[in-house]
PDB file of C-alpha atoms in Angstrom:
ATOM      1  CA  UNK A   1       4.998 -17.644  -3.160  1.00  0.00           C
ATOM      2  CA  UNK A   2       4.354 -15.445  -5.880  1.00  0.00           C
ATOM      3  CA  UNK A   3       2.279 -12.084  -5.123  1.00  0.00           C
ATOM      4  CA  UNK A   4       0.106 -10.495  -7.671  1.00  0.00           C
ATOM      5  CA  UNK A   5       0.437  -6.820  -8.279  1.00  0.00           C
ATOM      6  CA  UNK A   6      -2.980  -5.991  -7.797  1.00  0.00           C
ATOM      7  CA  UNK A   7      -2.926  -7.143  -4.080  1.00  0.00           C
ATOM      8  CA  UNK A   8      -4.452  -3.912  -2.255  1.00  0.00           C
ATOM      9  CA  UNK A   9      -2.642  -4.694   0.935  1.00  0.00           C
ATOM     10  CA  UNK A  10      -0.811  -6.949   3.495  1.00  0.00           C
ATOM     11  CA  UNK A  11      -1.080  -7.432   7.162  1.00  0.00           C
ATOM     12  CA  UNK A  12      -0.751  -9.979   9.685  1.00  0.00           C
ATOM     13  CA  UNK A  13      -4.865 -10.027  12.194  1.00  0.00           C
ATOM     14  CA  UNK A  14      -5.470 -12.755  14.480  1.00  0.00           C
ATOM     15  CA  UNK A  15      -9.031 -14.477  13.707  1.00  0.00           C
ATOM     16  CA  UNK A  16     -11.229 -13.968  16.039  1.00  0.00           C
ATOM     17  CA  UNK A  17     -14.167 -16.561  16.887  1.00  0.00           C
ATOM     18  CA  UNK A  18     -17.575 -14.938  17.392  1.00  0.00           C
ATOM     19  CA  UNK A  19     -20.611 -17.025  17.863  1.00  0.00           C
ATOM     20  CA  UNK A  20     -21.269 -18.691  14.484  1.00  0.00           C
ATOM     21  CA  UNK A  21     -18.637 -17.221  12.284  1.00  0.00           C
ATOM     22  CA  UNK A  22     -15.329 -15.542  12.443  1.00  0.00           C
ATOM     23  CA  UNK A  23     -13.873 -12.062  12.402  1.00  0.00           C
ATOM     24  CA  UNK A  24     -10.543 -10.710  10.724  1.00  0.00           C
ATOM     25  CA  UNK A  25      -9.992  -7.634  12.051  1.00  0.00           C
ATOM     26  CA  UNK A  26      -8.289  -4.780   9.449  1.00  0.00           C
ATOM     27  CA  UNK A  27      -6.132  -2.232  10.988  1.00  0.00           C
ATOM     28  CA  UNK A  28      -7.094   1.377  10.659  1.00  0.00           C
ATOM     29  CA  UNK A  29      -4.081   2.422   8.433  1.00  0.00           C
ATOM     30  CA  UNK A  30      -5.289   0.405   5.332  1.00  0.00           C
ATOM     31  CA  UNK A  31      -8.131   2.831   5.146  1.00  0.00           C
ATOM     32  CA  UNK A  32      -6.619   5.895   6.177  1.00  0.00           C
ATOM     33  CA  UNK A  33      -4.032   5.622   3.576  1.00  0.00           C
ATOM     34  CA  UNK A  34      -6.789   4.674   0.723  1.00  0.00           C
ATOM     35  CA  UNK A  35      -6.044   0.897  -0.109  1.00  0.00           C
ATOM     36  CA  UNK A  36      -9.274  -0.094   1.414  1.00  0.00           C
ATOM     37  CA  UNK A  37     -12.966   1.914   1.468  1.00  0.00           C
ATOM     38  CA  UNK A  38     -15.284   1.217   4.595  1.00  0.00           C
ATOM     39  CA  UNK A  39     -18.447  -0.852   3.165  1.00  0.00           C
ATOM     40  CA  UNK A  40     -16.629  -2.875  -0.265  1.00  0.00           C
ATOM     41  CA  UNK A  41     -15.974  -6.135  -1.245  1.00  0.00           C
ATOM     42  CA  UNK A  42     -12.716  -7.537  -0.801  1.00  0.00           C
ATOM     43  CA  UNK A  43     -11.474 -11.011  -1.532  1.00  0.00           C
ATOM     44  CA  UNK A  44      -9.189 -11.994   1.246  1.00  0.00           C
ATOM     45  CA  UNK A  45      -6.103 -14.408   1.256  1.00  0.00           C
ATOM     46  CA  UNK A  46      -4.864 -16.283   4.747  1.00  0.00           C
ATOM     47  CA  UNK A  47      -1.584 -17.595   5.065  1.00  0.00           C
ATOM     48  CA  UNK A  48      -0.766 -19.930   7.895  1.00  0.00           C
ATOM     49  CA  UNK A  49       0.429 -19.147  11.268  1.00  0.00           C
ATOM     50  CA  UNK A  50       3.767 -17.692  12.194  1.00  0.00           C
ATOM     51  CA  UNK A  51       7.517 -19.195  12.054  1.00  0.00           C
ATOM     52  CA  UNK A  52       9.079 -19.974  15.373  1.00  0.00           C
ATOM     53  CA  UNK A  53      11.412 -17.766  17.083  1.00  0.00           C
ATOM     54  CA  UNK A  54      14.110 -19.988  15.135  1.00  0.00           C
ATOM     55  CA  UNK A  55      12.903 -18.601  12.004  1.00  0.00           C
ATOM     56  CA  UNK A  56      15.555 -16.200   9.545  1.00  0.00           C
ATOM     57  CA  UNK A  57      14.794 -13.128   8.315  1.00  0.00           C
ATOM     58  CA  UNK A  58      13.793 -13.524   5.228  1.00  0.00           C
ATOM     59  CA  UNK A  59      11.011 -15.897   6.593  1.00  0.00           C
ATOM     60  CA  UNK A  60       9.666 -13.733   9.457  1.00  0.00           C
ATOM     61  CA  UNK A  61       9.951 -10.727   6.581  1.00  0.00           C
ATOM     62  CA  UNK A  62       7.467 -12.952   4.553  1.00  0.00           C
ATOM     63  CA  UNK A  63       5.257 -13.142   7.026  1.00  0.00           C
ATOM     64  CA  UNK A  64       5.200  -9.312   8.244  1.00  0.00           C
ATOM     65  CA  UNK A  65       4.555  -8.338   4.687  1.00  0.00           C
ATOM     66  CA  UNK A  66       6.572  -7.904   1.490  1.00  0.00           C
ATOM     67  CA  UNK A  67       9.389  -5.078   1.800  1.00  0.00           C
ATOM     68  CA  UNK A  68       8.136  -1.540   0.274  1.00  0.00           C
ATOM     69  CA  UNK A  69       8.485  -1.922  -3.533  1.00  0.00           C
ATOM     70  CA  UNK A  70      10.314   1.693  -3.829  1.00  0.00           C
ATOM     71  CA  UNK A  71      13.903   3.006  -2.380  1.00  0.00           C
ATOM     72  CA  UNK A  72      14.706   6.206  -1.576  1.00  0.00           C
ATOM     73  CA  UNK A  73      16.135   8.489  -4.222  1.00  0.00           C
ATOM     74  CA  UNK A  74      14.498   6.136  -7.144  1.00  0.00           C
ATOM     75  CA  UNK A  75      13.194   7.957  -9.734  1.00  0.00           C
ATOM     76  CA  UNK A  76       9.021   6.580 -10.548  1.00  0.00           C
ATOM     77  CA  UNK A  77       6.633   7.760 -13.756  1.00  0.00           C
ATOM     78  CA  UNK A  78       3.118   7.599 -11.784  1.00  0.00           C
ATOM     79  CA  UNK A  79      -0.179   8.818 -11.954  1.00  0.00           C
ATOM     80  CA  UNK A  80      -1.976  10.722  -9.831  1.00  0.00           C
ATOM     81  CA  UNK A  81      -4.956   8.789  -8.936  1.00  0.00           C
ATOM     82  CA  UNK A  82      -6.849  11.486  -6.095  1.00  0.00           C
ATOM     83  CA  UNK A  83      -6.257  13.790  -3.474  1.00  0.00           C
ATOM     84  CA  UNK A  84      -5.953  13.351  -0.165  1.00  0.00           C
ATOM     85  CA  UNK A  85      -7.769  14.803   2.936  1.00  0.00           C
ATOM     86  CA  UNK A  86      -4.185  17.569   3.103  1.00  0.00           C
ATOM     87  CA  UNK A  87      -4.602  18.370  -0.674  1.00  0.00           C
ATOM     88  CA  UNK A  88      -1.268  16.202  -2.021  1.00  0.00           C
ATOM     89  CA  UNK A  89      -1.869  13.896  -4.634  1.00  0.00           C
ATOM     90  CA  UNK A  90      -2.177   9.939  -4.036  1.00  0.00           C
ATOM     91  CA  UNK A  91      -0.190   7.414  -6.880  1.00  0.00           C
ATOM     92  CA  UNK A  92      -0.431   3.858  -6.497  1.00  0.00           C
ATOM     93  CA  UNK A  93       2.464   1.388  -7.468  1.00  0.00           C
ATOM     94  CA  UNK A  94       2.927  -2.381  -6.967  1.00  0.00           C
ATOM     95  CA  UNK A  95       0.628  -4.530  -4.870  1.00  0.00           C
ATOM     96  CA  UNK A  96      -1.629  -1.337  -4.180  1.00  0.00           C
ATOM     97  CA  UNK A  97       1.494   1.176  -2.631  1.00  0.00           C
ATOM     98  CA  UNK A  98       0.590   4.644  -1.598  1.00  0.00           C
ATOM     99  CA  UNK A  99       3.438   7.319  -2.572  1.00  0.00           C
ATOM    100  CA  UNK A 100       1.685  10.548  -1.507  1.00  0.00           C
ATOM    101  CA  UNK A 101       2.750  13.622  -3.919  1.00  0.00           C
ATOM    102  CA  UNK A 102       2.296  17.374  -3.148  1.00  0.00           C
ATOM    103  CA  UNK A 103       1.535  19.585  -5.352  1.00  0.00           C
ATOM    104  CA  UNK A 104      -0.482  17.505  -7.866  1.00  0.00           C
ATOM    105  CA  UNK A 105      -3.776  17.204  -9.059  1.00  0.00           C
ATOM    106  CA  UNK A 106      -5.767  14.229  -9.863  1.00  0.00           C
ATOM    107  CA  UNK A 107      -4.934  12.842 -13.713  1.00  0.00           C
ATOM    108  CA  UNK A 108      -1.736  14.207 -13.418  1.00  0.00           C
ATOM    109  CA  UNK A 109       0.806  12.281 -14.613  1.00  0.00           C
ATOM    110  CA  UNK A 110       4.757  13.076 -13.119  1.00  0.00           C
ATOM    111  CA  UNK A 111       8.029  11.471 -12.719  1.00  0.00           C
ATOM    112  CA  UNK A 112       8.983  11.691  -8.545  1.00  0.00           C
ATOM    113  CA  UNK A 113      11.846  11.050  -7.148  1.00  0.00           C
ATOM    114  CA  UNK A 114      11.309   8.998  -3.974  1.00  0.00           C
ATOM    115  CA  UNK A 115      12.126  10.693  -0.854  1.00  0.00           C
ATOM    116  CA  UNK A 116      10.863   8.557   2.576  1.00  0.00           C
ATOM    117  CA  UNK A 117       9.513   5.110   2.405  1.00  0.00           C
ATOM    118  CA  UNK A 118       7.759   3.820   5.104  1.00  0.00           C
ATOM    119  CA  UNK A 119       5.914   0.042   5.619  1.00  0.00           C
ATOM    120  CA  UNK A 120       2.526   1.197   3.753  1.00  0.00           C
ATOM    121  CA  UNK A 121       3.335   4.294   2.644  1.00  0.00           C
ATOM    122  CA  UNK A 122       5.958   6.236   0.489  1.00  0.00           C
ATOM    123  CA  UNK A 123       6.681  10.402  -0.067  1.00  0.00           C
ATOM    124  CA  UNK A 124       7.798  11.961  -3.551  1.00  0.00           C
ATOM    125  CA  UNK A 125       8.800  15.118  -5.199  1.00  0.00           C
ATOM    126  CA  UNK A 126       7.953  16.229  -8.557  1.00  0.00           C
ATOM    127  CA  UNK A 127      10.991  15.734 -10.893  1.00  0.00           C
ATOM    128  CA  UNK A 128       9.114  16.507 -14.221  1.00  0.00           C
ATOM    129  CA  UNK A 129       5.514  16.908 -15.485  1.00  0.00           C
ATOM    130  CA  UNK A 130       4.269  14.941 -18.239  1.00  0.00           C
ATOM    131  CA  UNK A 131       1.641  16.660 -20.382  1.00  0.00           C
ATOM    132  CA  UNK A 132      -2.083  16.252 -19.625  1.00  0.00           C
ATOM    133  CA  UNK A 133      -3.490  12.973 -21.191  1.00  0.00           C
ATOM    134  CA  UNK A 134      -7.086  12.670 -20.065  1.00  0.00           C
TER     135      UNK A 134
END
């Protein structure tokens, strides 16, 4: 299956029957990290249940969610698109990826080198500034 890069986020919820209609519950990090605002529209995508335990890994990795599309120690041109609640800057990559980046402002545009990736989000240092281009 073939994932666009504009997909926000990725996460495997249980639907949940609730009198006339049913409810897809969002965990808290897709907010907290910024892919998803409290109160918008979203259009959402569901995929059918689970392998069995005799699945492989690259099937039960397919259904926990794509693998983070940066490595540590890879070298990124982003953009800083806002600041977060601790003051470091907030890029997005593929399929909606947070890399968090102190010591930028927003509009900023810097090459990082990658230095932790976790599942949802990803941490960068400032390898070079590009000039201003707003």
């Amino acid at each position: 299956m073939e994932i666009p890069d504009n997909l926000r986020c990725l996460f495997s919820a249980r639907v949940i029957e609730e009198r006339d209609s049913y409810i897809l519950e969002i965990p808290d990090r897709e907010i907290e990290t910024g892919n998803l605002q409290e109160g918008e529209k979203y259009r959402v995508a569901l995929l059918g249940t689970a392998p069995t335990s005799t699945e492989d890994s690259t099937q039960r990795r397919a259904v926990e969610g794509p693998e983070p599309p940066v490595e540590e120690g890879e070298n990124r041109t982003v953009d800083i698109e806002g600041i977060g609640e601790q003051g470091d800057g907030i890029a997005r990559v593929e399929r909606g990826y947070v890399i968090i980046v102190p010591e930028t402002e927003k509009g900023e545009r810097v090459t990082i080198e990658i230095t932790d990736v976790k599942e949802t989000v990803g941490f960068g240092e400032v390898v070079e500034r590009e000039d201003y281009y707003l």
